[in-house]
Amino acid sequence: MAKNLVSKSLFLVCVLLSSAVVSAQEWIMPTPFSDRNQPTQIAYQFAEDVQAFTDGEVNIQVKSNGHALPHLAIPGAVMAGKVVIGEFLLGLLDKQNSVFQHDMIPFLANNYDDAQLLWQASKADTQYQLHKLGLHYLYVVPWTPYSVFSVRRIDTVADFDGLPIRAFNQTVTTLIQSLGASPVKIPLKDVKSAFEQGKLEGRFASLSVGEDSQIWDYAPYLNDLRIWIPKEIVVMNKRAYDQLDEKTKAAIDKASIKAERNGWIETKERVETDLASLKDGGIVYNQPSSSLLRELERINQRMTKAWVEQDEKQNGGIYRAYREAQRQSQTTH
């Protein structure tokens, strides 16, 4: 009898353990950039928080630096459910709907206060369009400001003439063409070799990516235009999210709120340290001329107008809400 009780107890323990293993969810999370970049570091912390907040029921394995999927392939993979969760530049979706173009219109929001106001103004419409694509929004992390790294000094808009610059979405392609430069599509992993082969001579990149990739070795000039502050977005396949129980959803939402809050705070703190590291590495630092800034402002006005006119209700509403938030912020301060 005792032997039978022990056997039954062991059987029940094995069943319980087996059930726990089956119920635990293991997700691969592809991210495009290396471990030293702030969005990737936030992703690792997010994965730890999800595991803790779900009591180990959801385990996320972050695959950084494009090791799981190339950057441009991540949005489609999450939409199709090939991966449950992924991170990518929000602006990569700019062909899906014009709302996503707001993230990379030059000078629309090129400081952190304005970038946050723009995100708050655009967030609801962005989430709505993400849902239509089968994506569930979790959080965003801003980059340090994007500037132009190049093989030569850029003082005026004429210096962009014919310059081959990496283009990675339609909005950036439009900007490159507006500058008189030549857009070139090169995969992220091939950027350095493209510079070495002369296929690229310029690149829009954040200060963090420039510092991390030791960009001074192949594009030694930093033309510190600070054109925009784009966002990395983390999304889930919407169907996968909707199938989760309410407790798990709440835990993931809690981790997402923490990730986004920390992302805005910590990335802003990295601007000066990244800039110092670039200079220590040997970058040739160049402040933009007033004439170049004026030309960029004219491009901003044209691109903003074109963006609003694509969808007056949606994009126009975002733009007016953003400008009103700016006005109120200036009045408050």
PDB file of N, CA and C in Angstrom, residues 194-228:
ATOM      1  N   ALA A 194      30.189  48.327 -47.451  1.00  0.00           N
ATOM      2  CA  ALA A 194      29.725  49.214 -48.524  1.00  0.00           C
ATOM      3  C   ALA A 194      30.504  50.524 -48.514  1.00  0.00           C
ATOM      4  N   PHE A 195      30.816  51.047 -47.347  1.00  0.00           N
ATOM      5  CA  PHE A 195      31.665  52.240 -47.255  1.00  0.00           C
ATOM      6  C   PHE A 195      33.067  51.939 -47.773  1.00  0.00           C
ATOM      7  N   GLU A 196      33.599  50.812 -47.362  1.00  0.00           N
ATOM      8  CA  GLU A 196      34.965  50.449 -47.770  1.00  0.00           C
ATOM      9  C   GLU A 196      35.069  50.246 -49.286  1.00  0.00           C
ATOM     10  N   GLN A 197      33.978  49.810 -49.903  1.00  0.00           N
ATOM     11  CA  GLN A 197      33.959  49.586 -51.349  1.00  0.00           C
ATOM     12  C   GLN A 197      33.537  50.826 -52.136  1.00  0.00           C
ATOM     13  N   GLY A 198      33.210  51.912 -51.436  1.00  0.00           N
ATOM     14  CA  GLY A 198      32.795  53.133 -52.100  1.00  0.00           C
ATOM     15  C   GLY A 198      31.350  53.164 -52.547  1.00  0.00           C
ATOM     16  N   LYS A 199      30.562  52.162 -52.138  1.00  0.00           N
ATOM     17  CA  LYS A 199      29.145  52.144 -52.503  1.00  0.00           C
ATOM     18  C   LYS A 199      28.349  53.137 -51.660  1.00  0.00           C
ATOM     19  N   LEU A 200      28.827  53.414 -50.472  1.00  0.00           N
ATOM     20  CA  LEU A 200      28.227  54.407 -49.584  1.00  0.00           C
ATOM     21  C   LEU A 200      29.272  55.442 -49.208  1.00  0.00           C
ATOM     22  N   GLU A 201      28.811  56.700 -49.062  1.00  0.00           N
ATOM     23  CA  GLU A 201      29.694  57.752 -48.575  1.00  0.00           C
ATOM     24  C   GLU A 201      29.033  58.557 -47.459  1.00  0.00           C
ATOM     25  N   GLY A 202      27.808  58.178 -47.117  1.00  0.00           N
ATOM     26  CA  GLY A 202      27.096  58.853 -46.044  1.00  0.00           C
ATOM     27  C   GLY A 202      26.062  57.940 -45.416  1.00  0.00           C
ATOM     28  N   ARG A 203      25.723  58.257 -44.181  1.00  0.00           N
ATOM     29  CA  ARG A 203      24.777  57.415 -43.453  1.00  0.00           C
ATOM     30  C   ARG A 203      24.079  58.237 -42.377  1.00  0.00           C
ATOM     31  N   PHE A 204      22.743  58.160 -42.332  1.00  0.00           N
ATOM     32  CA  PHE A 204      22.015  58.690 -41.188  1.00  0.00           C
ATOM     33  C   PHE A 204      22.058  57.633 -40.093  1.00  0.00           C
ATOM     34  N   ALA A 205      22.533  58.026 -38.916  1.00  0.00           N
ATOM     35  CA  ALA A 205      22.606  57.072 -37.814  1.00  0.00           C
ATOM     36  C   ALA A 205      22.594  57.821 -36.494  1.00  0.00           C
ATOM     37  N   SER A 206      22.183  57.134 -35.455  1.00  0.00           N
ATOM     38  CA  SER A 206      22.190  57.734 -34.124  1.00  0.00           C
ATOM     39  C   SER A 206      23.616  57.827 -33.615  1.00  0.00           C
ATOM     40  N   LEU A 207      23.814  58.700 -32.652  1.00  0.00           N
ATOM     41  CA  LEU A 207      25.130  58.806 -32.017  1.00  0.00           C
ATOM     42  C   LEU A 207      25.525  57.464 -31.415  1.00  0.00           C
ATOM     43  N   SER A 208      24.548  56.740 -30.862  1.00  0.00           N
ATOM     44  CA  SER A 208      24.838  55.450 -30.215  1.00  0.00           C
ATOM     45  C   SER A 208      25.322  54.410 -31.219  1.00  0.00           C
ATOM     46  N   VAL A 209      24.640  54.326 -32.365  1.00  0.00           N
ATOM     47  CA  VAL A 209      25.052  53.353 -33.384  1.00  0.00           C
ATOM     48  C   VAL A 209      26.430  53.718 -33.931  1.00  0.00           C
ATOM     49  N   GLY A 210      26.684  55.014 -34.116  1.00  0.00           N
ATOM     50  CA  GLY A 210      27.996  55.446 -34.580  1.00  0.00           C
ATOM     51  C   GLY A 210      29.093  55.053 -33.611  1.00  0.00           C
ATOM     52  N   GLU A 211      28.845  55.268 -32.334  1.00  0.00           N
ATOM     53  CA  GLU A 211      29.838  54.931 -31.297  1.00  0.00           C
ATOM     54  C   GLU A 211      30.041  53.424 -31.220  1.00  0.00           C
ATOM     55  N   ASP A 212      28.937  52.669 -31.248  1.00  0.00           N
ATOM     56  CA  ASP A 212      29.010  51.223 -31.108  1.00  0.00           C
ATOM     57  C   ASP A 212      29.734  50.566 -32.285  1.00  0.00           C
ATOM     58  N   SER A 213      29.509  51.088 -33.493  1.00  0.00           N
ATOM     59  CA  SER A 213      30.100  50.480 -34.686  1.00  0.00           C
ATOM     60  C   SER A 213      31.488  51.026 -35.024  1.00  0.00           C
ATOM     61  N   GLN A 214      31.998  51.919 -34.144  1.00  0.00           N
ATOM     62  CA  GLN A 214      33.296  52.560 -34.399  1.00  0.00           C
ATOM     63  C   GLN A 214      33.329  53.137 -35.815  1.00  0.00           C
ATOM     64  N   ILE A 215      32.328  53.955 -36.064  1.00  0.00           N
ATOM     65  CA  ILE A 215      32.076  54.457 -37.403  1.00  0.00           C
ATOM     66  C   ILE A 215      33.202  55.348 -37.929  1.00  0.00           C
ATOM     67  N   TRP A 216      34.036  55.869 -37.033  1.00  0.00           N
ATOM     68  CA  TRP A 216      35.164  56.710 -37.455  1.00  0.00           C
ATOM     69  C   TRP A 216      36.158  55.966 -38.332  1.00  0.00           C
ATOM     70  N   ASP A 217      36.111  54.635 -38.303  1.00  0.00           N
ATOM     71  CA  ASP A 217      37.036  53.848 -39.137  1.00  0.00           C
ATOM     72  C   ASP A 217      36.689  53.916 -40.617  1.00  0.00           C
ATOM     73  N   TYR A 218      35.413  54.184 -40.931  1.00  0.00           N
ATOM     74  CA  TYR A 218      35.017  54.186 -42.346  1.00  0.00           C
ATOM     75  C   TYR A 218      34.203  55.421 -42.758  1.00  0.00           C
ATOM     76  N   ALA A 219      33.667  56.160 -41.798  1.00  0.00           N
ATOM     77  CA  ALA A 219      32.954  57.418 -42.080  1.00  0.00           C
ATOM     78  C   ALA A 219      33.364  58.416 -41.004  1.00  0.00           C
ATOM     79  N   PRO A 220      34.531  59.044 -41.167  1.00  0.00           N
ATOM     80  CA  PRO A 220      35.161  59.776 -40.067  1.00  0.00           C
ATOM     81  C   PRO A 220      34.574  61.146 -39.739  1.00  0.00           C
ATOM     82  N   TYR A 221      33.581  61.620 -40.500  1.00  0.00           N
ATOM     83  CA  TYR A 221      33.011  62.943 -40.242  1.00  0.00           C
ATOM     84  C   TYR A 221      31.614  62.819 -39.635  1.00  0.00           C
ATOM     85  N   LEU A 222      31.418  63.462 -38.489  1.00  0.00           N
ATOM     86  CA  LEU A 222      30.097  63.566 -37.886  1.00  0.00           C
ATOM     87  C   LEU A 222      29.568  64.975 -38.136  1.00  0.00           C
ATOM     88  N   ASN A 223      28.569  65.074 -38.973  1.00  0.00           N
ATOM     89  CA  ASN A 223      27.894  66.338 -39.246  1.00  0.00           C
ATOM     90  C   ASN A 223      26.669  66.370 -38.338  1.00  0.00           C
ATOM     91  N   ASP A 224      26.804  67.056 -37.209  1.00  0.00           N
ATOM     92  CA  ASP A 224      25.863  66.898 -36.100  1.00  0.00           C
ATOM     93  C   ASP A 224      24.569  67.680 -36.336  1.00  0.00           C
ATOM     94  N   LEU A 225      23.762  67.191 -37.265  1.00  0.00           N
ATOM     95  CA  LEU A 225      22.521  67.869 -37.645  1.00  0.00           C
ATOM     96  C   LEU A 225      21.374  67.588 -36.676  1.00  0.00           C
ATOM     97  N   ARG A 226      21.421  66.436 -36.019  1.00  0.00           N
ATOM     98  CA  ARG A 226      20.342  66.015 -35.104  1.00  0.00           C
ATOM     99  C   ARG A 226      18.985  66.192 -35.782  1.00  0.00           C
ATOM    100  N   ILE A 227      18.820  65.465 -36.857  1.00  0.00           N
ATOM    101  CA  ILE A 227      17.667  65.640 -37.735  1.00  0.00           C
ATOM    102  C   ILE A 227      16.380  65.131 -37.104  1.00  0.00           C
ATOM    103  N   TRP A 228      16.458  64.004 -36.430  1.00  0.00           N
ATOM    104  CA  TRP A 228      15.266  63.462 -35.778  1.00  0.00           C
ATOM    105  C   TRP A 228      15.677  62.531 -34.656  1.00  0.00           C
TER     106      TRP A 228
END
